[in-house]
Each structure stands twice: as C-alpha cells, then as structure tokens.
C-alpha cells in the first residue's frame, strides 16, 4: 500500500511539474553543482552540493550528515534569504552542533534509559542525553559522511544520499542500508524521501533536523505563527521521555489546531512547558486517509514566508530552540540566542521501541522502510 502511495506521489509531482511552467522571463534552468567543503579529521573529503530551481530558490547540502547548510527562499517581495541555522565551514559542524540541518538516525528523538529489547535480546545504546539515548547516539547519521549522487528529475533538482550503517553500529542490530533523497521542485517544495532495508530485525525512525527562522535570523522565532494538525500531544517526564499518555491539546498551551503565535504560551505556568522548558514535545497528527497528511504550517508575518508540511509519518516533534543560549556563533558571525531557530521533525513517537502501545518502529529483513515528508514554501 505504502509503495503504491509513493508511486502515486511521484506521478503527481511529475504531472504538477509539467503543468507549472514558471512565467516567461523569470525562468532559469534548475541546476545542481558541487564544490569541496573541507575534510574530516580522518581525511575524508566533504562535498557541498548547491541545488537551485527555476525560481532561484536554492539549497546547499553537504555530504557530512546530509546537512542542509543553507536554504534560500523568497519573502513576499521576492527577496531571497537564508532561513536555516548552521555554520560557514566544516570546522563549525565538527566542533559542536545541536544537529543543525542534519539527517537524524537511526532513531530520531529519545529512547528511555538508552536501551530496548527486541525478541528478548536487550540492546544497549549510548546514553548521550542524561540517562537517555538521543538522535542515534554518539556518531549518529548526522555525523557520518554520506555518498551523494545527483538524480535527474523532471520538475526540479534532486540529490540522493546513501549510507550503509554496519550491524551493531551505535548498538543497533542489523546492517541498515539507507538512502535519503532531497528534491527541490520548481514549485518550491522540498521533498525528503527516506528508504532503508536491514538484514536483521531492527528499529528505525529517521527525520530531518533543520532549524528554521523565517526572519533570516534577524529576530527569534517567537512571533512566527504555527499550526499543528494534531488533537493530541505526548506528555513527557522530566527527562523528556513520553509517559505513554496521549493527552488532548484542547485547553492547553499545546493547542495549535488553529494558527497561533509561538510566543503566546511558550512560558505558560504548566508542568509540561516547564519540562521543555518551552515546547519540546511530540504531537500526534490527526488521522487522515491521504497518504500525505497535512502536519503543520509555519508563517512569519513580517517576511510573509510560509511553510506547509505534509508527511506520511504519524507525528511531529516541535522543538522551539530552548537549548540555544547564545554560546553558538553561526553563519556570517550571527550569534544564535535563545530560541533563534525551531525544528519541526516528522517522525514516529519518541521511545517507541519501549512502548508497545505506540505505532511500531520495527523493520524486518525483506521489508523496506519508506517514508516521505514535503515542505512547501510560499508567501502570503
Ligand atoms: C530535541 C531536543 C534536543 C534537540 C537537540 C530536538 O530534536 O527535541 O530536545 O535538545 O533536538 O538539538
């Protein structure tokens, strides 16, 4: 069923692409170019790819972590600005990064007490976030050098990133053969298509960790307006592990079912907000019969920039940059203060390997993990 849906999606993109020729005079060719981006300590070369669509919207991606180092999108006047946090060079990413722009795997988000059991075998993972395991461990998918291959697509540009994670890497069973395709369409959509196969039963939950700021980092993210298509969120304990409850958002600061300014209740007197501190929770998306479910929209009123997210995943983590504290100086010397960027990470629920009531994240040999998320950029 999933395969059919993905094929349908590909067909839809193709058809839309053919019918959406940009206005005469403005069109340029969609291109993908590459340049060296430095070296890893072991001498591996990191390459940066610049993907540009016919509207001049562009995205820079490095092979290290599959990190999106720049995303240039227009404001309502057509001015292109970079709306993602990151560094100018590889040294920045190697020294310290809160997962800026990276592919996260094998498991996006937390696994309680850094362990899980599959078929009566207990697997121990790195406890790299208090007592818990976060974002795949010490050397997760955000810290490996992916193999990149530009792909020919009709309606834009695409880059395939591949990585084979060895059996027991970071404590996870099974050789995981992974591919993530970033497509930048001529309709200003960024499509992320994930695929993975394994040779042993394992768990997998991949996501993308871009930090967005539609003021182009001139301000924090508190005046952005957010809508999340979710009737429930997952309350957490003090270490940010879900308690197992699906709590209705209604009447709480977690209600984003109607578009709401992020700053409105981010510091509310609420136990869950205190744990964040602020928003750092997973929302359970409303069920839908569409294969690509509307998950969230993010709007910034001064620039007019709007992003709408559609996904095949059942949930989305909204992290409001609560751990950014001004100690990181990013691109062009900009200091990333408290809540300078936010992440909207489509995914399965945190700690699913330990919570049997949550949708399964188990991948068996012979199956293909396949999931698509689309971020549509426009202005209003
Ligand atoms: C998590 C935060 C974490 C951040 C790391 C987010 O996905 O929800 O709790 O601090 O990643 O940068």
mmCIF file of C-alpha atoms and ligand atoms in Angstrom:
data_model
loop_
_atom_site.group_PDB
_atom_site.id
_atom_site.type_symbol
_atom_site.label_atom_id
_atom_site.label_comp_id
_atom_site.label_asym_id
_atom_site.label_seq_id
_atom_site.Cartn_x
_atom_site.Cartn_y
_atom_site.Cartn_z
ATOM 1 C CA UNK A 1 0.000 0.000 0.000
ATOM 2 C CA UNK A 2 2.805 2.423 1.016
ATOM 3 C CA UNK A 3 4.640 1.576 -2.239
ATOM 4 C CA UNK A 4 1.552 2.432 -4.277
ATOM 5 C CA UNK A 5 1.164 5.717 -2.403
ATOM 6 C CA UNK A 6 4.764 6.694 -3.012
ATOM 7 C CA UNK A 7 4.408 5.862 -6.706
ATOM 8 C CA UNK A 8 1.258 7.970 -6.865
ATOM 9 C CA UNK A 9 3.091 10.826 -5.179
ATOM 10 C CA UNK A 10 5.946 10.610 -7.693
ATOM 11 C CA UNK A 11 3.417 10.676 -10.533
ATOM 12 C CA UNK A 12 1.641 13.681 -9.006
ATOM 13 C CA UNK A 13 4.913 15.599 -8.705
ATOM 14 C CA UNK A 14 5.669 14.797 -12.348
ATOM 15 C CA UNK A 15 2.258 15.904 -13.566
ATOM 16 C CA UNK A 16 2.305 19.089 -11.454
ATOM 17 C CA UNK A 17 5.785 19.824 -12.728
ATOM 18 C CA UNK A 18 4.764 19.603 -16.361
ATOM 19 C CA UNK A 19 1.817 21.937 -15.828
ATOM 20 C CA UNK A 20 3.641 24.528 -13.672
ATOM 21 C CA UNK A 21 5.997 26.238 -16.076
ATOM 22 C CA UNK A 22 7.243 29.458 -14.454
ATOM 23 C CA UNK A 23 6.316 32.800 -16.037
ATOM 24 C CA UNK A 24 8.379 33.822 -19.064
ATOM 25 C CA UNK A 25 11.404 35.998 -18.356
ATOM 26 C CA UNK A 26 11.817 34.765 -14.761
ATOM 27 C CA UNK A 27 12.689 31.188 -15.526
ATOM 28 C CA UNK A 28 16.197 29.940 -15.200
ATOM 29 C CA UNK A 29 17.469 26.433 -15.533
ATOM 30 C CA UNK A 30 17.325 24.162 -12.495
ATOM 31 C CA UNK A 31 20.908 23.230 -11.644
ATOM 32 C CA UNK A 32 22.978 21.210 -9.239
ATOM 33 C CA UNK A 33 26.659 21.998 -8.744
ATOM 34 C CA UNK A 34 29.258 20.759 -6.269
ATOM 35 C CA UNK A 35 32.332 22.124 -4.517
ATOM 36 C CA UNK A 36 34.699 20.911 -1.778
ATOM 37 C CA UNK A 37 33.589 21.797 1.778
ATOM 38 C CA UNK A 38 36.701 20.659 3.668
ATOM 39 C CA UNK A 39 37.882 17.444 5.220
ATOM 40 C CA UNK A 40 37.009 15.250 8.187
ATOM 41 C CA UNK A 41 39.750 14.509 10.761
ATOM 42 C CA UNK A 42 40.339 11.100 9.078
ATOM 43 C CA UNK A 43 40.967 12.802 5.721
ATOM 44 C CA UNK A 44 37.589 12.079 4.089
ATOM 45 C CA UNK A 45 36.502 14.815 1.717
ATOM 46 C CA UNK A 46 33.215 16.590 2.405
ATOM 47 C CA UNK A 47 31.434 17.924 -0.663
ATOM 48 C CA UNK A 48 28.812 20.645 -0.793
ATOM 49 C CA UNK A 49 26.045 20.475 -3.407
ATOM 50 C CA UNK A 50 24.060 23.540 -4.391
ATOM 51 C CA UNK A 51 20.612 22.751 -5.749
ATOM 52 C CA UNK A 52 18.830 25.627 -7.479
ATOM 53 C CA UNK A 53 15.377 25.503 -9.006
ATOM 54 C CA UNK A 54 13.940 27.575 -11.871
ATOM 55 C CA UNK A 55 12.767 30.275 -9.419
ATOM 56 C CA UNK A 56 16.255 30.787 -7.983
ATOM 57 C CA UNK A 57 15.319 29.052 -4.725
ATOM 58 C CA UNK A 58 18.376 27.149 -3.578
ATOM 59 C CA UNK A 59 19.558 24.688 -1.017
ATOM 60 C CA UNK A 60 23.126 23.756 -0.050
ATOM 61 C CA UNK A 61 23.677 20.214 1.201
ATOM 62 C CA UNK A 62 26.913 18.726 2.471
ATOM 63 C CA UNK A 63 27.767 15.034 2.429
ATOM 64 C CA UNK A 64 28.637 15.180 6.147
ATOM 65 C CA UNK A 65 25.388 14.384 7.972
ATOM 66 C CA UNK A 66 23.389 15.197 4.830
ATOM 67 C CA UNK A 67 23.297 18.645 6.440
ATOM 68 C CA UNK A 68 21.314 21.391 4.739
ATOM 69 C CA UNK A 69 23.701 24.282 5.357
ATOM 70 C CA UNK A 70 21.643 26.934 3.567
ATOM 71 C CA UNK A 71 18.102 27.333 2.276
ATOM 72 C CA UNK A 72 17.414 30.488 0.291
ATOM 73 C CA UNK A 73 13.706 31.224 -0.073
ATOM 74 C CA UNK A 74 11.906 34.445 -1.073
ATOM 75 C CA UNK A 75 9.978 36.800 1.179
ATOM 76 C CA UNK A 76 6.782 38.349 -0.141
ATOM 77 C CA UNK A 77 8.832 40.948 -2.066
ATOM 78 C CA UNK A 78 10.813 38.185 -3.716
ATOM 79 C CA UNK A 79 13.965 38.771 -1.661
ATOM 80 C CA UNK A 80 15.878 35.515 -1.241
ATOM 81 C CA UNK A 81 17.321 34.945 2.220
ATOM 82 C CA UNK A 82 18.819 32.034 4.089
ATOM 83 C CA UNK A 83 16.288 30.700 6.620
ATOM 84 C CA UNK A 84 18.198 27.856 8.301
ATOM 85 C CA UNK A 85 20.754 27.894 11.093
ATOM 86 C CA UNK A 86 24.215 26.428 10.583
ATOM 87 C CA UNK A 87 27.890 27.126 10.097
ATOM 88 C CA UNK A 88 30.004 28.572 7.294
ATOM 89 C CA UNK A 89 32.527 25.740 7.384
ATOM 90 C CA UNK A 90 33.064 22.107 8.331
ATOM 91 C CA UNK A 91 35.010 23.052 11.472
ATOM 92 C CA UNK A 92 31.838 24.542 12.968
ATOM 93 C CA UNK A 93 29.886 21.334 12.410
ATOM 94 C CA UNK A 94 32.743 19.211 13.770
ATOM 95 C CA UNK A 95 33.257 21.265 16.926
ATOM 96 C CA UNK A 96 29.737 21.476 18.278
ATOM 97 C CA UNK A 97 26.308 21.264 16.714
ATOM 98 C CA UNK A 98 22.823 20.764 18.114
ATOM 99 C CA UNK A 99 22.126 18.705 14.969
ATOM 100 C CA UNK A 100 21.802 21.791 12.709
ATOM 101 C CA UNK A 101 20.171 20.781 9.399
ATOM 102 C CA UNK A 102 21.152 17.113 9.630
ATOM 103 C CA UNK A 103 19.620 13.747 8.813
ATOM 104 C CA UNK A 104 18.883 12.039 12.112
ATOM 105 C CA UNK A 105 19.187 8.261 12.512
ATOM 106 C CA UNK A 106 18.966 5.504 13.241
ATOM 107 C CA UNK A 107 16.465 6.786 15.760
ATOM 108 C CA UNK A 108 15.282 10.379 15.751
ATOM 109 C CA UNK A 109 14.418 11.567 19.286
ATOM 110 C CA UNK A 110 14.868 9.787 22.625
ATOM 111 C CA UNK A 111 14.975 6.169 23.758
ATOM 112 C CA UNK A 112 14.497 5.825 27.526
ATOM 113 C CA UNK A 113 17.435 4.655 29.623
ATOM 114 C CA UNK A 114 19.389 4.090 26.413
ATOM 115 C CA UNK A 115 18.152 0.541 25.872
ATOM 116 C CA UNK A 116 15.456 -1.533 24.252
ATOM 117 C CA UNK A 117 14.562 -5.186 23.849
ATOM 118 C CA UNK A 118 13.784 -6.944 20.577
ATOM 119 C CA UNK A 119 12.899 -10.664 20.513
ATOM 120 C CA UNK A 120 14.100 -10.986 24.143
ATOM 121 C CA UNK A 121 17.544 -9.560 23.359
ATOM 122 C CA UNK A 122 18.422 -6.345 25.163
ATOM 123 C CA UNK A 123 20.343 -3.763 23.142
ATOM 124 C CA UNK A 124 22.350 -1.063 24.932
ATOM 125 C CA UNK A 125 22.759 2.306 23.335
ATOM 126 C CA UNK A 126 24.814 5.390 24.182
ATOM 127 C CA UNK A 127 23.286 7.465 26.992
ATOM 128 C CA UNK A 128 24.116 10.800 25.355
ATOM 129 C CA UNK A 129 21.252 12.844 26.820
ATOM 130 C CA UNK A 130 21.097 12.423 30.584
ATOM 131 C CA UNK A 131 20.020 8.831 31.179
ATOM 132 C CA UNK A 132 18.545 8.580 27.683
ATOM 133 C CA UNK A 133 19.654 7.967 24.119
ATOM 134 C CA UNK A 134 19.125 10.869 21.691
ATOM 135 C CA UNK A 135 19.212 11.084 17.879
ATOM 136 C CA UNK A 136 21.086 7.846 17.168
ATOM 137 C CA UNK A 137 23.924 8.160 19.662
ATOM 138 C CA UNK A 138 27.497 9.459 19.729
ATOM 139 C CA UNK A 139 28.036 9.103 15.989
ATOM 140 C CA UNK A 140 24.552 9.142 14.547
ATOM 141 C CA UNK A 141 23.616 9.685 10.904
ATOM 142 C CA UNK A 142 24.228 13.412 11.430
ATOM 143 C CA UNK A 143 27.964 12.731 11.880
ATOM 144 C CA UNK A 144 28.764 10.332 9.048
ATOM 145 C CA UNK A 145 29.849 11.168 5.530
ATOM 146 C CA UNK A 146 27.112 10.142 3.088
ATOM 147 C CA UNK A 147 27.663 9.207 -0.561
ATOM 148 C CA UNK A 148 25.905 11.751 -2.760
ATOM 149 C CA UNK A 149 24.518 11.315 -6.259
ATOM 150 C CA UNK A 150 22.575 13.959 -8.212
ATOM 151 C CA UNK A 151 19.429 12.480 -9.749
ATOM 152 C CA UNK A 152 17.587 13.553 -12.885
ATOM 153 C CA UNK A 153 14.038 14.668 -12.118
ATOM 154 C CA UNK A 154 11.571 16.430 -14.386
ATOM 155 C CA UNK A 155 10.355 19.117 -12.049
ATOM 156 C CA UNK A 156 13.442 20.384 -10.243
ATOM 157 C CA UNK A 157 16.653 19.014 -8.837
ATOM 158 C CA UNK A 158 17.383 16.064 -6.588
ATOM 159 C CA UNK A 159 20.256 14.642 -4.603
ATOM 160 C CA UNK A 160 20.398 11.092 -3.286
ATOM 161 C CA UNK A 161 22.405 10.500 -0.114
ATOM 162 C CA UNK A 162 23.320 6.925 0.779
ATOM 163 C CA UNK A 163 24.867 5.365 3.840
ATOM 164 C CA UNK A 164 25.298 1.782 4.997
ATOM 165 C CA UNK A 165 25.271 1.540 8.782
ATOM 166 C CA UNK A 166 27.064 -1.590 9.955
ATOM 167 C CA UNK A 167 25.455 -4.245 12.157
ATOM 168 C CA UNK A 168 25.649 -3.074 15.803
ATOM 169 C CA UNK A 169 26.799 0.432 14.880
ATOM 170 C CA UNK A 170 25.864 2.637 17.854
ATOM 171 C CA UNK A 171 24.416 -0.526 19.408
ATOM 172 C CA UNK A 172 21.624 -1.137 16.878
ATOM 173 C CA UNK A 173 21.206 -4.577 15.327
ATOM 174 C CA UNK A 174 21.263 -5.177 11.556
ATOM 175 C CA UNK A 175 23.120 -3.678 8.637
ATOM 176 C CA UNK A 176 20.935 -0.722 7.695
ATOM 177 C CA UNK A 177 21.206 0.321 4.059
ATOM 178 C CA UNK A 178 19.831 3.829 3.951
ATOM 179 C CA UNK A 179 19.024 6.366 1.274
ATOM 180 C CA UNK A 180 17.599 9.846 1.687
ATOM 181 C CA UNK A 181 16.615 11.846 -1.384
ATOM 182 C CA UNK A 182 16.258 15.624 -1.173
ATOM 183 C CA UNK A 183 14.233 17.022 -4.067
ATOM 184 C CA UNK A 184 13.821 20.750 -4.596
ATOM 185 C CA UNK A 185 10.959 21.153 -7.031
ATOM 186 C CA UNK A 186 10.209 24.047 -9.338
ATOM 187 C CA UNK A 187 7.117 24.668 -7.174
ATOM 188 C CA UNK A 188 9.400 25.474 -4.205
ATOM 189 C CA UNK A 189 8.739 22.186 -2.436
ATOM 190 C CA UNK A 190 11.468 20.431 -0.522
ATOM 191 C CA UNK A 191 10.667 16.712 -0.575
ATOM 192 C CA UNK A 192 12.539 14.350 1.726
ATOM 193 C CA UNK A 193 12.159 10.671 0.789
ATOM 194 C CA UNK A 194 13.666 8.140 3.162
ATOM 195 C CA UNK A 195 14.333 4.463 2.455
ATOM 196 C CA UNK A 196 16.058 1.747 4.464
ATOM 197 C CA UNK A 197 16.446 -2.014 4.488
ATOM 198 C CA UNK A 198 18.012 -4.307 7.057
ATOM 199 C CA UNK A 199 19.480 -7.792 7.225
ATOM 200 C CA UNK A 200 18.321 -8.345 10.847
ATOM 201 C CA UNK A 201 15.253 -7.245 12.756
ATOM 202 C CA UNK A 202 15.866 -3.695 13.986
ATOM 203 C CA UNK A 203 14.233 -0.356 14.793
ATOM 204 C CA UNK A 204 14.363 2.779 12.662
ATOM 205 C CA UNK A 205 12.958 6.319 12.860
ATOM 206 C CA UNK A 206 14.605 8.806 10.512
ATOM 207 C CA UNK A 207 13.999 12.539 10.419
ATOM 208 C CA UNK A 208 15.436 15.876 9.263
ATOM 209 C CA UNK A 209 16.643 18.423 11.793
ATOM 210 C CA UNK A 210 16.654 21.801 10.011
ATOM 211 C CA UNK A 211 16.357 24.807 12.341
ATOM 212 C CA UNK A 212 14.132 27.371 10.633
ATOM 213 C CA UNK A 213 13.880 31.095 11.194
ATOM 214 C CA UNK A 214 11.881 32.972 8.555
ATOM 215 C CA UNK A 215 13.186 36.379 9.676
ATOM 216 C CA UNK A 216 16.542 35.107 8.382
ATOM 217 C CA UNK A 217 17.819 35.125 11.974
ATOM 218 C CA UNK A 218 17.154 38.864 12.483
ATOM 219 C CA UNK A 219 14.841 38.002 15.362
ATOM 220 C CA UNK A 220 13.942 34.952 17.448
ATOM 221 C CA UNK A 221 11.124 32.590 16.411
ATOM 222 C CA UNK A 222 8.563 33.707 18.995
ATOM 223 C CA UNK A 223 6.484 35.785 16.581
ATOM 224 C CA UNK A 224 6.236 33.007 13.999
ATOM 225 C CA UNK A 225 2.717 31.589 13.752
ATOM 226 C CA UNK A 226 2.369 27.836 13.976
ATOM 227 C CA UNK A 227 -0.441 25.460 13.206
ATOM 228 C CA UNK A 228 -0.160 21.757 14.022
ATOM 229 C CA UNK A 229 -2.790 19.355 12.750
ATOM 230 C CA UNK A 230 -2.809 17.387 15.983
ATOM 231 C CA UNK A 231 -5.580 16.733 18.511
ATOM 232 C CA UNK A 232 -3.126 15.114 20.962
ATOM 233 C CA UNK A 233 0.407 15.561 22.204
ATOM 234 C CA UNK A 234 2.632 13.218 24.179
ATOM 235 C CA UNK A 235 3.254 14.453 27.728
ATOM 236 C CA UNK A 236 6.781 13.706 28.936
ATOM 237 C CA UNK A 237 8.628 13.100 32.191
ATOM 238 C CA UNK A 238 11.358 15.442 33.415
ATOM 239 C CA UNK A 239 13.878 13.773 31.044
ATOM 240 C CA UNK A 240 11.560 14.309 28.045
ATOM 241 C CA UNK A 241 10.502 10.668 27.678
ATOM 242 C CA UNK A 242 6.776 10.239 26.840
ATOM 243 C CA UNK A 243 4.744 8.900 29.735
ATOM 244 C CA UNK A 244 2.654 6.821 27.309
ATOM 245 C CA UNK A 245 -0.426 9.042 27.581
ATOM 246 C CA UNK A 246 -1.938 10.733 24.514
ATOM 247 C CA UNK A 247 -3.261 13.964 26.003
ATOM 248 C CA UNK A 248 -5.826 16.152 24.205
ATOM 249 C CA UNK A 249 -4.321 19.545 23.314
ATOM 250 C CA UNK A 250 -7.640 21.294 23.843
ATOM 251 C CA UNK A 251 -7.485 23.912 26.577
ATOM 252 C CA UNK A 252 -3.682 23.589 26.965
ATOM 253 C CA UNK A 253 -0.720 25.659 25.665
ATOM 254 C CA UNK A 254 -0.188 22.726 23.272
ATOM 255 C CA UNK A 255 -3.258 23.551 21.224
ATOM 256 C CA UNK A 256 -2.019 24.638 17.784
ATOM 257 C CA UNK A 257 -5.044 23.332 15.912
ATOM 258 C CA UNK A 258 -5.652 26.969 14.896
ATOM 259 C CA UNK A 259 -2.633 29.012 13.835
ATOM 260 C CA UNK A 260 -1.108 30.634 16.941
ATOM 261 C CA UNK A 261 1.872 32.888 17.701
ATOM 262 C CA UNK A 262 4.530 30.615 19.201
ATOM 263 C CA UNK A 263 5.391 33.096 21.956
ATOM 264 C CA UNK A 264 1.803 33.287 23.216
ATOM 265 C CA UNK A 265 2.015 30.437 25.732
ATOM 266 C CA UNK A 266 5.576 29.166 25.470
ATOM 267 C CA UNK A 267 6.333 30.225 29.034
ATOM 268 C CA UNK A 268 2.932 29.368 30.491
ATOM 269 C CA UNK A 269 2.659 28.097 34.042
ATOM 270 C CA UNK A 270 2.253 24.474 33.006
ATOM 271 C CA UNK A 271 4.188 21.400 34.138
ATOM 272 C CA UNK A 272 4.783 20.142 30.578
ATOM 273 C CA UNK A 273 6.027 23.555 29.474
ATOM 274 C CA UNK A 274 8.382 23.588 32.481
ATOM 275 C CA UNK A 275 9.859 20.249 31.421
ATOM 276 C CA UNK A 276 10.571 21.569 27.865
ATOM 277 C CA UNK A 277 11.475 24.165 29.003
ATOM 278 C CA UNK A 278 9.077 25.570 26.459
ATOM 279 C CA UNK A 279 7.929 23.452 23.521
ATOM 280 C CA UNK A 280 9.974 20.298 23.023
ATOM 281 C CA UNK A 281 7.257 17.713 22.546
ATOM 282 C CA UNK A 282 5.815 15.307 20.035
ATOM 283 C CA UNK A 283 2.347 15.951 18.606
ATOM 284 C CA UNK A 284 0.186 13.076 17.359
ATOM 285 C CA UNK A 285 -1.184 14.052 13.974
ATOM 286 C CA UNK A 286 -4.874 13.812 13.142
ATOM 287 C CA UNK A 287 -5.601 10.639 11.222
ATOM 288 C CA UNK A 288 -6.142 11.032 7.532
ATOM 289 C CA UNK A 289 -6.960 8.893 4.540
ATOM 290 C CA UNK A 290 -4.482 10.890 2.435
ATOM 291 C CA UNK A 291 -1.107 9.207 2.199
ATOM 292 C CA UNK A 292 0.473 12.623 2.680
ATOM 293 C CA UNK A 293 -1.171 14.103 5.737
ATOM 294 C CA UNK A 294 -1.120 17.847 6.454
ATOM 295 C CA UNK A 295 1.072 18.108 9.563
ATOM 296 C CA UNK A 296 1.875 21.764 10.232
ATOM 297 C CA UNK A 297 2.273 25.251 8.841
ATOM 298 C CA UNK A 298 4.706 27.936 9.909
ATOM 299 C CA UNK A 299 4.179 31.587 8.978
ATOM 300 C CA UNK A 300 6.265 34.647 9.695
ATOM 301 C CA UNK A 301 4.217 37.866 9.277
ATOM 302 C CA UNK A 302 6.947 40.448 8.533
ATOM 303 C CA UNK A 303 8.551 38.480 5.674
ATOM 304 C CA UNK A 304 5.329 36.724 4.638
ATOM 305 C CA UNK A 305 7.209 33.424 4.435
ATOM 306 C CA UNK A 306 5.045 30.344 4.820
ATOM 307 C CA UNK A 307 5.951 26.664 5.068
ATOM 308 C CA UNK A 308 3.390 23.870 4.948
ATOM 309 C CA UNK A 309 4.458 20.383 5.938
ATOM 310 C CA UNK A 310 2.873 17.171 4.656
ATOM 311 C CA UNK A 311 4.010 13.771 5.815
ATOM 312 C CA UNK A 312 3.443 10.029 5.877
ATOM 313 C CA UNK A 313 4.670 9.956 9.499
ATOM 314 C CA UNK A 314 2.192 9.757 12.394
ATOM 315 C CA UNK A 315 3.754 12.534 14.498
ATOM 316 C CA UNK A 316 5.826 15.698 14.574
ATOM 317 C CA UNK A 317 8.283 16.949 17.179
ATOM 318 C CA UNK A 318 8.177 20.706 17.654
ATOM 319 C CA UNK A 319 11.361 21.912 19.321
ATOM 320 C CA UNK A 320 11.468 25.674 19.924
ATOM 321 C CA UNK A 321 15.251 26.038 20.229
ATOM 322 C CA UNK A 322 15.043 26.159 24.023
ATOM 323 C CA UNK A 323 18.607 24.911 24.417
ATOM 324 C CA UNK A 324 20.129 27.599 22.196
ATOM 325 C CA UNK A 325 21.738 30.030 24.627
ATOM 326 C CA UNK A 326 23.960 32.427 22.718
ATOM 327 C CA UNK A 327 27.089 30.286 23.021
ATOM 328 C CA UNK A 328 26.990 29.341 19.328
ATOM 329 C CA UNK A 329 28.110 31.774 16.652
ATOM 330 C CA UNK A 330 26.864 30.540 13.311
ATOM 331 C CA UNK A 331 26.922 31.622 9.692
ATOM 332 C CA UNK A 332 28.216 35.120 8.957
ATOM 333 C CA UNK A 333 29.078 35.679 12.622
ATOM 334 C CA UNK A 334 25.467 35.555 13.798
ATOM 335 C CA UNK A 335 25.026 34.624 17.453
ATOM 336 C CA UNK A 336 22.297 32.032 17.942
ATOM 337 C CA UNK A 337 20.492 33.230 21.032
ATOM 338 C CA UNK A 338 17.677 31.602 22.963
ATOM 339 C CA UNK A 339 15.006 30.384 20.532
ATOM 340 C CA UNK A 340 16.712 31.686 17.387
ATOM 341 C CA UNK A 341 15.590 28.621 15.465
ATOM 342 C CA UNK A 342 12.902 25.965 15.635
ATOM 343 C CA UNK A 343 12.658 22.404 14.389
ATOM 344 C CA UNK A 344 9.597 20.603 13.080
ATOM 345 C CA UNK A 345 10.657 16.978 12.831
ATOM 346 C CA UNK A 346 8.223 14.487 11.302
ATOM 347 C CA UNK A 347 8.667 11.084 12.887
ATOM 348 C CA UNK A 348 7.287 8.149 14.861
ATOM 349 C CA UNK A 349 6.808 8.693 18.582
ATOM 350 C CA UNK A 350 9.834 9.008 20.876
ATOM 351 C CA UNK A 351 10.739 5.873 22.843
ATOM 352 C CA UNK A 352 8.551 3.641 20.655
ATOM 353 C CA UNK A 353 10.945 0.660 20.990
ATOM 354 C CA UNK A 354 9.986 0.570 24.696
ATOM 355 C CA UNK A 355 6.303 1.459 24.400
ATOM 356 C CA UNK A 356 4.240 -1.288 22.833
ATOM 357 C CA UNK A 357 1.126 0.908 22.553
ATOM 358 C CA UNK A 358 2.916 3.298 20.185
ATOM 359 C CA UNK A 359 2.964 2.636 16.412
ATOM 360 C CA UNK A 360 5.729 0.159 15.660
ATOM 361 C CA UNK A 361 9.190 1.244 14.503
ATOM 362 C CA UNK A 362 10.369 -2.315 13.863
ATOM 363 C CA UNK A 363 11.897 -3.096 10.477
ATOM 364 C CA UNK A 364 12.298 -6.723 9.416
ATOM 365 C CA UNK A 365 14.586 -8.201 6.770
ATOM 366 C CA UNK A 366 12.748 -8.244 3.443
ATOM 367 C CA UNK A 367 10.753 -5.097 4.285
ATOM 368 C CA UNK A 368 11.555 -1.594 3.092
ATOM 369 C CA UNK A 369 11.192 1.383 5.398
ATOM 370 C CA UNK A 370 9.862 4.096 3.147
ATOM 371 C CA UNK A 371 8.503 7.472 4.187
ATOM 372 C CA UNK A 372 8.069 10.890 2.590
ATOM 373 C CA UNK A 373 7.799 14.404 4.027
ATOM 374 C CA UNK A 374 7.168 17.503 1.923
ATOM 375 C CA UNK A 375 7.847 21.099 2.981
ATOM 376 C CA UNK A 376 6.086 23.545 0.678
ATOM 377 C CA UNK A 377 7.403 27.119 0.678
ATOM 378 C CA UNK A 378 5.368 30.135 -0.409
ATOM 379 C CA UNK A 379 4.411 33.606 0.858
ATOM 380 C CA UNK A 380 1.213 35.334 1.911
HETATM 381 C C1 LIG B 1 15.025 17.570 20.643
HETATM 382 C C2 LIG B 1 15.596 18.463 21.722
HETATM 383 C C3 LIG B 1 17.075 18.458 21.600
HETATM 384 C C4 LIG B 1 17.447 18.897 20.226
HETATM 385 C C5 LIG B 1 18.922 18.799 20.053
HETATM 386 C C6 LIG B 1 15.453 18.062 19.324
HETATM 387 O O1 LIG B 1 15.016 17.213 18.328
HETATM 388 O O2 LIG B 1 13.635 17.523 20.737
HETATM 389 O O3 LIG B 1 15.222 18.044 22.981
HETATM 390 O O4 LIG B 1 17.672 19.270 22.557
HETATM 391 O O5 LIG B 1 16.846 18.078 19.278
HETATM 392 O O6 LIG B 1 19.380 19.783 19.287
#
